[in-house]
PDB file of C-alpha atoms in Angstrom:
ATOM      1  CA  MET C  56     -69.062  16.798  15.154  1.00 48.00           C
ATOM      2  CA  LYS C  57     -68.965  20.577  14.654  1.00 45.00           C
ATOM      3  CA  SER C  58     -72.618  20.730  13.549  1.00 47.00           C
ATOM      4  CA  ARG C  59     -73.634  18.635  16.564  1.00 44.00           C
ATOM      5  CA  ILE C  60     -71.745  20.926  18.937  1.00 41.00           C
ATOM      6  CA  LYS C  61     -73.321  23.999  17.339  1.00 45.00           C
ATOM      7  CA  ALA C  62     -76.837  22.560  17.619  1.00 42.00           C
ATOM      8  CA  LEU C  63     -76.310  21.579  21.241  1.00 42.00           C
ATOM      9  CA  THR C  64     -74.916  25.014  22.030  1.00 43.00           C
ATOM     10  CA  GLU C  65     -77.926  26.802  20.551  1.00 43.00           C
ATOM     11  CA  THR C  66     -80.324  24.507  22.431  1.00 42.00           C
ATOM     12  CA  ASN C  67     -78.476  25.038  25.696  1.00 47.00           C
ATOM     13  CA  THR C  68     -78.430  28.814  25.254  1.00 45.00           C
ATOM     14  CA  ALA C  69     -82.155  28.996  24.686  1.00 40.00           C
ATOM     15  CA  ALA C  70     -82.936  26.687  27.599  1.00 38.00           C
ATOM     16  CA  SER C  71     -80.699  28.373  30.157  1.00 50.00           C
ATOM     17  CA  GLY C  72     -81.414  31.963  29.208  1.00 57.00           C
ATOM     18  CA  MET C  73     -77.717  32.801  29.613  1.00 73.00           C
ATOM     19  CA  ASN C  74     -75.955  35.231  27.334  1.00 89.00           C
ATOM     20  CA  ARG C  75     -72.555  35.041  25.728  1.00 92.00           C
ATOM     21  CA  VAL C  76     -70.097  37.015  27.827  1.00 96.00           C
ATOM     22  CA  LEU C  77     -66.480  37.916  27.111  1.00 96.00           C
ATOM     23  CA  VAL C  78     -64.217  35.453  28.929  1.00 97.00           C
ATOM     24  CA  TRP C  79     -60.974  35.174  26.944  1.00 97.00           C
ATOM     25  CA  ASP C  80     -59.071  38.375  26.201  1.00 98.00           C
ATOM     26  CA  LEU C  81     -57.410  38.847  22.814  1.00 98.00           C
ATOM     27  CA  PRO C  82     -53.813  38.255  24.013  1.00 98.00           C
ATOM     28  CA  THR C  83     -54.847  34.896  25.498  1.00 98.00           C
ATOM     29  CA  ARG C  84     -56.577  33.848  22.287  1.00 98.00           C
ATOM     30  CA  LEU C  85     -53.674  34.903  20.087  1.00 98.00           C
ATOM     31  CA  PHE C  86     -51.223  33.148  22.383  1.00 98.00           C
ATOM     32  CA  HIS C  87     -53.275  29.954  22.147  1.00 97.00           C
ATOM     33  CA  TRP C  88     -53.338  29.768  18.362  1.00 98.00           C
ATOM     34  CA  LEU C  89     -49.810  31.095  17.788  1.00 98.00           C
ATOM     35  CA  LEU C  90     -48.406  28.582  20.271  1.00 98.00           C
ATOM     36  CA  ALA C  91     -50.264  25.762  18.525  1.00 97.00           C
ATOM     37  CA  LEU C  92     -48.897  26.919  15.158  1.00 97.00           C
ATOM     38  CA  SER C  93     -45.305  27.353  16.330  1.00 98.00           C
ATOM     39  CA  PHE C  94     -45.209  24.044  18.222  1.00 98.00           C
ATOM     40  CA  ALA C  95     -46.721  22.069  15.338  1.00 97.00           C
ATOM     41  CA  GLY C  96     -44.361  23.659  12.822  1.00 97.00           C
ATOM     42  CA  ALA C  97     -41.279  23.195  14.993  1.00 97.00           C
ATOM     43  CA  PHE C  98     -42.194  19.589  15.742  1.00 97.00           C
ATOM     44  CA  LEU C  99     -42.675  18.734  12.059  1.00 96.00           C
ATOM     45  CA  THR C 100     -39.353  20.337  11.038  1.00 95.00           C
ATOM     46  CA  ALA C 101     -37.272  18.980  13.931  1.00 94.00           C
ATOM     47  CA  ASP C 102     -35.618  16.160  11.942  1.00 90.00           C
ATOM     48  CA  SER C 103     -35.013  18.064   8.704  1.00 90.00           C
ATOM     49  CA  GLU C 104     -31.606  19.666   8.203  1.00 90.00           C
ATOM     50  CA  ARG C 105     -32.935  21.610   5.199  1.00 91.00           C
ATOM     51  CA  GLN C 106     -35.674  23.139   7.340  1.00 93.00           C
ATOM     52  CA  ARG C 107     -33.409  23.927  10.267  1.00 92.00           C
ATOM     53  CA  ASP C 108     -33.923  27.687   9.975  1.00 92.00           C
ATOM     54  CA  ILE C 109     -37.700  27.238  10.083  1.00 94.00           C
ATOM     55  CA  HIS C 110     -37.363  25.021  13.144  1.00 96.00           C
ATOM     56  CA  VAL C 111     -35.213  27.604  14.921  1.00 95.00           C
ATOM     57  CA  LEU C 112     -37.514  30.465  13.909  1.00 96.00           C
ATOM     58  CA  LEU C 113     -40.583  28.697  15.257  1.00 97.00           C
ATOM     59  CA  GLY C 114     -38.658  27.500  18.302  1.00 97.00           C
ATOM     60  CA  TYR C 115     -37.765  31.048  19.308  1.00 97.00           C
ATOM     61  CA  THR C 116     -41.354  32.095  18.631  1.00 98.00           C
ATOM     62  CA  PHE C 117     -42.536  29.273  20.875  1.00 98.00           C
ATOM     63  CA  ALA C 118     -40.123  30.330  23.628  1.00 98.00           C
ATOM     64  CA  GLY C 119     -41.253  33.946  23.474  1.00 98.00           C
ATOM     65  CA  LEU C 120     -44.920  32.943  23.632  1.00 98.00           C
ATOM     66  CA  VAL C 121     -44.352  30.717  26.670  1.00 98.00           C
ATOM     67  CA  ALA C 122     -42.546  33.574  28.428  1.00 98.00           C
ATOM     68  CA  PHE C 123     -45.422  35.921  27.611  1.00 98.00           C
ATOM     69  CA  ARG C 124     -48.013  33.487  28.979  1.00 98.00           C
ATOM     70  CA  LEU C 125     -46.138  33.062  32.246  1.00 98.00           C
ATOM     71  CA  VAL C 126     -46.233  36.831  32.719  1.00 98.00           C
ATOM     72  CA  TRP C 127     -49.847  37.076  31.550  1.00 98.00           C
ATOM     73  CA  GLY C 128     -50.803  34.369  34.013  1.00 97.00           C
ATOM     74  CA  ILE C 129     -49.901  36.854  36.744  1.00 97.00           C
ATOM     75  CA  ALA C 130     -50.823  40.201  35.190  1.00 96.00           C
ATOM     76  CA  GLY C 131     -53.620  39.211  32.803  1.00 96.00           C
ATOM     77  CA  THR C 132     -57.377  39.463  32.942  1.00 97.00           C
ATOM     78  CA  ARG C 133     -59.571  37.479  35.317  1.00 96.00           C
ATOM     79  CA  TYR C 134     -59.707  34.099  33.586  1.00 96.00           C
ATOM     80  CA  ALA C 135     -56.185  34.318  32.165  1.00 97.00           C
ATOM     81  CA  ARG C 136     -54.590  34.546  35.616  1.00 96.00           C
ATOM     82  CA  PHE C 137     -53.320  31.341  37.200  1.00 95.00           C
ATOM     83  CA  PRO C 138     -55.257  31.783  40.480  1.00 92.00           C
ATOM     84  CA  SER C 139     -58.498  31.314  38.498  1.00 92.00           C
ATOM     85  CA  PHE C 140     -57.464  27.786  37.443  1.00 88.00           C
ATOM     86  CA  GLY C 141     -59.165  24.940  39.329  1.00 72.00           C
ATOM     87  CA  PHE C 142     -56.003  22.970  40.125  1.00 75.00           C
ATOM     88  CA  ALA C 143     -56.837  21.453  43.547  1.00 84.00           C
ATOM     89  CA  PRO C 144     -56.795  17.605  43.355  1.00 86.00           C
ATOM     90  CA  ARG C 145     -60.190  17.392  45.054  1.00 88.00           C
ATOM     91  CA  GLU C 146     -61.683  19.804  42.528  1.00 88.00           C
ATOM     92  CA  ILE C 147     -60.217  17.792  39.648  1.00 88.00           C
ATOM     93  CA  GLY C 148     -61.741  14.610  41.047  1.00 89.00           C
ATOM     94  CA  ARG C 149     -65.147  16.224  41.426  1.00 90.00           C
ATOM     95  CA  TYR C 150     -65.060  17.504  37.878  1.00 88.00           C
ATOM     96  CA  LEU C 151     -64.040  14.159  36.365  1.00 85.00           C
ATOM     97  CA  GLY C 152     -66.718  12.439  38.445  1.00 88.00           C
ATOM     98  CA  SER C 153     -69.347  14.863  37.171  1.00 87.00           C
ATOM     99  CA  LEU C 154     -68.331  14.056  33.600  1.00 81.00           C
ATOM    100  CA  LEU C 155     -68.790  10.348  34.203  1.00 81.00           C
ATOM    101  CA  SER C 156     -72.174  10.938  35.790  1.00 82.00           C
ATOM    102  CA  GLY C 157     -73.413  12.788  32.694  1.00 75.00           C
ATOM    103  CA  ALA C 158     -74.006  16.018  34.641  1.00 80.00           C
ATOM    104  CA  PRO C 159     -70.720  17.912  34.237  1.00 81.00           C
ATOM    105  CA  ARG C 160     -69.919  20.817  36.538  1.00 87.00           C
ATOM    106  CA  ARG C 161     -69.749  24.042  34.564  1.00 86.00           C
ATOM    107  CA  TYR C 162     -66.927  26.589  34.712  1.00 89.00           C
ATOM    108  CA  VAL C 163     -66.900  29.948  32.980  1.00 92.00           C
ATOM    109  CA  GLY C 164     -63.113  29.907  32.731  1.00 92.00           C
ATOM    110  CA  HIS C 165     -60.875  26.851  32.488  1.00 92.00           C
ATOM    111  CA  ASN C 166     -62.277  23.669  33.989  1.00 90.00           C
ATOM    112  CA  PRO C 167     -59.944  21.673  36.299  1.00 91.00           C
ATOM    113  CA  ALA C 168     -58.934  19.206  33.577  1.00 89.00           C
ATOM    114  CA  GLY C 169     -58.093  22.061  31.219  1.00 91.00           C
ATOM    115  CA  SER C 170     -56.134  23.772  34.001  1.00 93.00           C
ATOM    116  CA  VAL C 171     -53.965  20.682  34.476  1.00 93.00           C
ATOM    117  CA  ALA C 172     -53.307  20.510  30.738  1.00 94.00           C
ATOM    118  CA  ILE C 173     -52.260  24.162  30.618  1.00 95.00           C
ATOM    119  CA  PHE C 174     -49.873  23.833  33.551  1.00 95.00           C
ATOM    120  CA  LEU C 175     -48.356  20.719  31.973  1.00 96.00           C
ATOM    121  CA  MET C 176     -47.933  22.436  28.605  1.00 97.00           C
ATOM    122  CA  LEU C 177     -46.337  25.524  30.153  1.00 97.00           C
ATOM    123  CA  GLY C 178     -43.961  23.381  32.205  1.00 98.00           C
ATOM    124  CA  LEU C 179     -43.016  21.207  29.249  1.00 98.00           C
ATOM    125  CA  GLY C 180     -42.859  24.269  27.010  1.00 98.00           C
ATOM    126  CA  THR C 181     -40.360  25.909  29.355  1.00 98.00           C
ATOM    127  CA  ALA C 182     -38.180  22.777  29.267  1.00 98.00           C
ATOM    128  CA  ILE C 183     -38.406  22.597  25.468  1.00 98.00           C
ATOM    129  CA  ALA C 184     -37.549  26.266  25.003  1.00 97.00           C
ATOM    130  CA  ALA C 185     -34.663  26.337  27.485  1.00 97.00           C
ATOM    131  CA  SER C 186     -33.038  23.145  26.183  1.00 96.00           C
ATOM    132  CA  GLY C 187     -33.541  24.168  22.544  1.00 96.00           C
ATOM    133  CA  ILE C 188     -31.962  27.605  23.009  1.00 95.00           C
ATOM    134  CA  ALA C 189     -29.044  26.085  24.930  1.00 95.00           C
ATOM    135  CA  MET C 190     -28.426  23.499  22.195  1.00 93.00           C
ATOM    136  CA  PHE C 191     -28.641  26.114  19.441  1.00 91.00           C
ATOM    137  CA  ASN C 192     -25.971  28.175  21.194  1.00 90.00           C
ATOM    138  CA  GLY C 193     -23.608  25.245  21.578  1.00 90.00           C
ATOM    139  CA  PHE C 194     -24.273  24.220  25.167  1.00 89.00           C
ATOM    140  CA  GLY C 195     -25.105  20.772  26.503  1.00 79.00           C
ATOM    141  CA  GLY C 196     -24.682  17.357  24.991  1.00 84.00           C
ATOM    142  CA  ASP C 197     -26.641  14.186  24.350  1.00 87.00           C
ATOM    143  CA  GLY C 198     -28.454  14.482  27.659  1.00 90.00           C
ATOM    144  CA  LEU C 199     -29.804  17.913  26.782  1.00 94.00           C
ATOM    145  CA  GLU C 200     -30.869  16.697  23.350  1.00 93.00           C
ATOM    146  CA  GLU C 201     -32.742  13.786  24.925  1.00 95.00           C
ATOM    147  CA  LEU C 202     -34.440  16.207  27.323  1.00 96.00           C
ATOM    148  CA  HIS C 203     -35.475  18.419  24.403  1.00 97.00           C
ATOM    149  CA  GLU C 204     -36.909  15.550  22.372  1.00 96.00           C
ATOM    150  CA  GLY C 205     -38.535  13.867  25.356  1.00 97.00           C
ATOM    151  CA  ALA C 206     -40.252  17.072  26.484  1.00 98.00           C
ATOM    152  CA  ALA C 207     -41.473  17.719  22.933  1.00 98.00           C
ATOM    153  CA  ASN C 208     -42.939  14.207  22.640  1.00 98.00           C
ATOM    154  CA  ALA C 209     -44.577  14.536  26.056  1.00 98.00           C
ATOM    155  CA  MET C 210     -46.083  17.868  25.080  1.00 98.00           C
ATOM    156  CA  LEU C 211     -47.474  16.378  21.876  1.00 98.00           C
ATOM    157  CA  ALA C 212     -49.211  13.705  23.963  1.00 98.00           C
ATOM    158  CA  VAL C 213     -50.659  16.350  26.307  1.00 97.00           C
ATOM    159  CA  VAL C 214     -51.854  18.413  23.340  1.00 97.00           C
ATOM    160  CA  LEU C 215     -53.635  15.427  21.779  1.00 97.00           C
ATOM    161  CA  VAL C 216     -55.346  14.559  25.072  1.00 95.00           C
ATOM    162  CA  HIS C 217     -56.262  18.229  25.529  1.00 95.00           C
ATOM    163  CA  VAL C 218     -57.840  18.459  22.067  1.00 95.00           C
ATOM    164  CA  ALA C 219     -59.806  15.257  22.684  1.00 93.00           C
ATOM    165  CA  GLY C 220     -60.941  16.644  26.032  1.00 89.00           C
ATOM    166  CA  VAL C 221     -62.100  19.886  24.448  1.00 92.00           C
ATOM    167  CA  LEU C 222     -64.202  18.004  21.892  1.00 92.00           C
ATOM    168  CA  VAL C 223     -65.765  15.739  24.513  1.00 88.00           C
ATOM    169  CA  SER C 224     -66.404  18.657  26.877  1.00 87.00           C
ATOM    170  CA  SER C 225     -68.001  20.643  24.067  1.00 89.00           C
ATOM    171  CA  VAL C 226     -70.556  17.874  23.587  1.00 89.00           C
ATOM    172  CA  LEU C 227     -71.161  17.214  27.265  1.00 86.00           C
ATOM    173  CA  HIS C 228     -71.385  20.898  28.185  1.00 84.00           C
ATOM    174  CA  ARG C 229     -73.366  21.649  25.034  1.00 87.00           C
ATOM    175  CA  GLU C 230     -71.068  24.536  24.181  1.00 89.00           C
ATOM    176  CA  ASN C 231     -68.550  24.943  21.367  1.00 93.00           C
ATOM    177  CA  LEU C 232     -65.338  25.507  23.318  1.00 93.00           C
ATOM    178  CA  ILE C 233     -63.245  25.792  20.162  1.00 94.00           C
ATOM    179  CA  ARG C 234     -65.342  28.693  18.932  1.00 95.00           C
ATOM    180  CA  SER C 235     -65.072  30.372  22.330  1.00 95.00           C
ATOM    181  CA  MET C 236     -61.285  30.467  21.954  1.00 96.00           C
ATOM    182  CA  ILE C 237     -61.801  32.283  18.642  1.00 97.00           C
ATOM    183  CA  THR C 238     -64.513  34.750  19.644  1.00 97.00           C
ATOM    184  CA  GLY C 239     -63.552  34.962  23.315  1.00 97.00           C
ATOM    185  CA  ARG C 240     -67.154  34.482  24.420  1.00 96.00           C
ATOM    186  CA  LYS C 241     -68.828  31.752  26.463  1.00 94.00           C
ATOM    187  CA  LEU C 242     -72.203  31.254  28.070  1.00 90.00           C
ATOM    188  CA  GLY C 243     -72.515  33.047  31.387  1.00 90.00           C
ATOM    189  CA  GLU C 244     -74.195  35.660  33.492  1.00 89.00           C
ATOM    190  CA  PRO C 245     -73.433  39.336  32.677  1.00 81.00           C
ATOM    191  CA  GLY C 246     -71.356  39.752  35.829  1.00 88.00           C
ATOM    192  CA  GLU C 247     -69.153  36.771  34.988  1.00 93.00           C
ATOM    193  CA  GLY C 248     -67.559  38.333  31.921  1.00 94.00           C
ATOM    194  CA  ILE C 249     -64.464  40.515  31.724  1.00 95.00           C
ATOM    195  CA  ARG C 250     -64.732  44.170  30.841  1.00 92.00           C
ATOM    196  CA  SER C 251     -62.021  44.497  28.206  1.00 94.00           C
ATOM    197  CA  SER C 252     -60.425  42.199  25.656  1.00 96.00           C
ATOM    198  CA  ARG C 253     -57.100  44.100  25.896  1.00 97.00           C
ATOM    199  CA  ALA C 254     -57.118  44.458  22.118  1.00 97.00           C
ATOM    200  CA  TRP C 255     -54.170  46.859  22.175  1.00 97.00           C
ATOM    201  CA  LEU C 256     -51.940  44.257  23.837  1.00 98.00           C
ATOM    202  CA  GLY C 257     -53.145  41.576  21.464  1.00 98.00           C
ATOM    203  CA  ALA C 258     -52.178  43.830  18.549  1.00 98.00           C
ATOM    204  CA  LEU C 259     -48.729  44.375  20.068  1.00 98.00           C
ATOM    205  CA  LEU C 260     -48.245  40.633  20.580  1.00 98.00           C
ATOM    206  CA  LEU C 261     -49.188  39.830  16.999  1.00 98.00           C
ATOM    207  CA  ALA C 262     -47.041  42.683  15.661  1.00 98.00           C
ATOM    208  CA  ALA C 263     -44.047  41.461  17.664  1.00 97.00           C
ATOM    209  CA  VAL C 264     -44.380  37.915  16.300  1.00 98.00           C
ATOM    210  CA  LEU C 265     -44.796  39.096  12.708  1.00 97.00           C
ATOM    211  CA  ALA C 266     -41.860  41.509  13.046  1.00 96.00           C
ATOM    212  CA  PHE C 267     -39.678  38.685  14.349  1.00 96.00           C
ATOM    213  CA  TRP C 268     -40.707  36.427  11.480  1.00 95.00           C
ATOM    214  CA  TYR C 269     -40.043  39.197   8.967  1.00 93.00           C
ATOM    215  CA  GLY C 270     -36.653  40.154  10.358  1.00 92.00           C
ATOM    216  CA  TYR C 271     -35.311  36.705  11.182  1.00 89.00           C
ATOM    217  CA  PRO C 272     -34.002  35.848   7.660  1.00 80.00           C
ATOM    218  CA  SER C 273     -32.062  39.119   7.577  1.00 72.00           C
ATOM    219  CA  TRP C 274     -30.543  38.550  11.006  1.00 71.00           C
ATOM    220  CA  THR C 275     -29.426  35.018  10.171  1.00 67.00           C
ATOM    221  CA  ALA C 276     -27.942  36.221   6.868  1.00 59.00           C
ATOM    222  CA  VAL C 277     -25.895  38.865   8.687  1.00 48.00           C
ATOM    223  CA  GLU C 278     -24.669  36.325  11.255  1.00 54.00           C
ATOM    224  CA  THR C 279     -23.706  33.841   8.520  1.00 53.00           C
ATOM    225  CA  ALA C 280     -21.851  36.499   6.555  1.00 50.00           C
ATOM    226  CA  ALA C 281     -20.008  37.631   9.685  1.00 50.00           C
ATOM    227  CA  GLU C 282     -18.912  34.063  10.413  1.00 51.00           C
ATOM    228  CA  ARG C 283     -17.631  33.593   6.865  1.00 51.00           C
ATOM    229  CA  THR C 284     -15.644  36.860   6.806  1.00 53.00           C
ATOM    230  CA  ALA C 285     -14.302  36.667  10.355  1.00 50.00           C
ATOM    231  CA  PRO C 286     -10.475  36.706  10.308  1.00 53.00           C
ATOM    232  CA  THR C 287      -8.587  33.748  11.697  1.00 48.00           C
ATOM    233  CA  HIS C 288      -6.332  34.886  14.535  1.00 47.00           C
ATOM    234  CA  VAL C 289      -3.012  33.069  14.779  1.00 43.00           C
ATOM    235  CA  SER C 290      -0.803  33.794  17.747  1.00 42.00           C
ATOM    236  CA  VAL C 291       2.957  34.449  17.515  1.00 37.00           C
ATOM    237  CA  LEU C 292       3.611  31.253  19.448  1.00 37.00           C
ATOM    238  CA  ASP C 293       1.636  29.251  16.860  1.00 48.00           C
ATOM    239  CA  GLU C 294       3.646  30.781  14.012  1.00 43.00           C
ATOM    240  CA  THR C 295       6.890  30.022  15.791  1.00 43.00           C
ATOM    241  CA  ALA C 296       5.835  26.451  16.428  1.00 46.00           C
ATOM    242  CA  HIS C 297       5.112  25.890  12.744  1.00 48.00           C
ATOM    243  CA  ARG C 298       8.476  27.227  11.572  1.00 47.00           C
TER     244      ARG C 298
END
């Protein structure tokens, strides 16, 4: 599959005369892969009591990444901003129809189907993060737990459909969309690209995640030690009642 996508991409590039332009900034690319890593890891460790700390660590990472993307969807570069997403129902229908006809409409940024998937994942991700943090801090009950698990299962389904869509679109569009989310570049006219990859912000995002991962074991150890050494306060009334 990968070799076929690569061959089709090279053929399409030569035929169209288009160049590879920078479309995805570094923060967007890092968010994409870090979110995939944190969600997959948290999902796989959700039912293991022994791996609870890993689940919580990745859960907080996931929550922080979702919060960052919501902000970056407003303040980010051209194709990272939400207004650039083709979300209108009519536009989605036209795009899906073009896929079925074998002549897919081309988008430099997210196509309408990809836009829907991203909005769904951000919405579900917000529900997962909020319910998970509330549960970890002792709030909610069975209903909140069901919401957390249900949203996680729904997001897994969206992710699988999204991955399948990316592979199919890569073949139909004759462009390796997976590679574009690594390099940040897609086929386009010179004026369609963004000017900067915001590498400095990408470095800060990665540094923040790594710093959190590095410091988390120490923070949990301090909290556990504090809980174990915390004095038990007994009121005078309780002492009197026991006498």
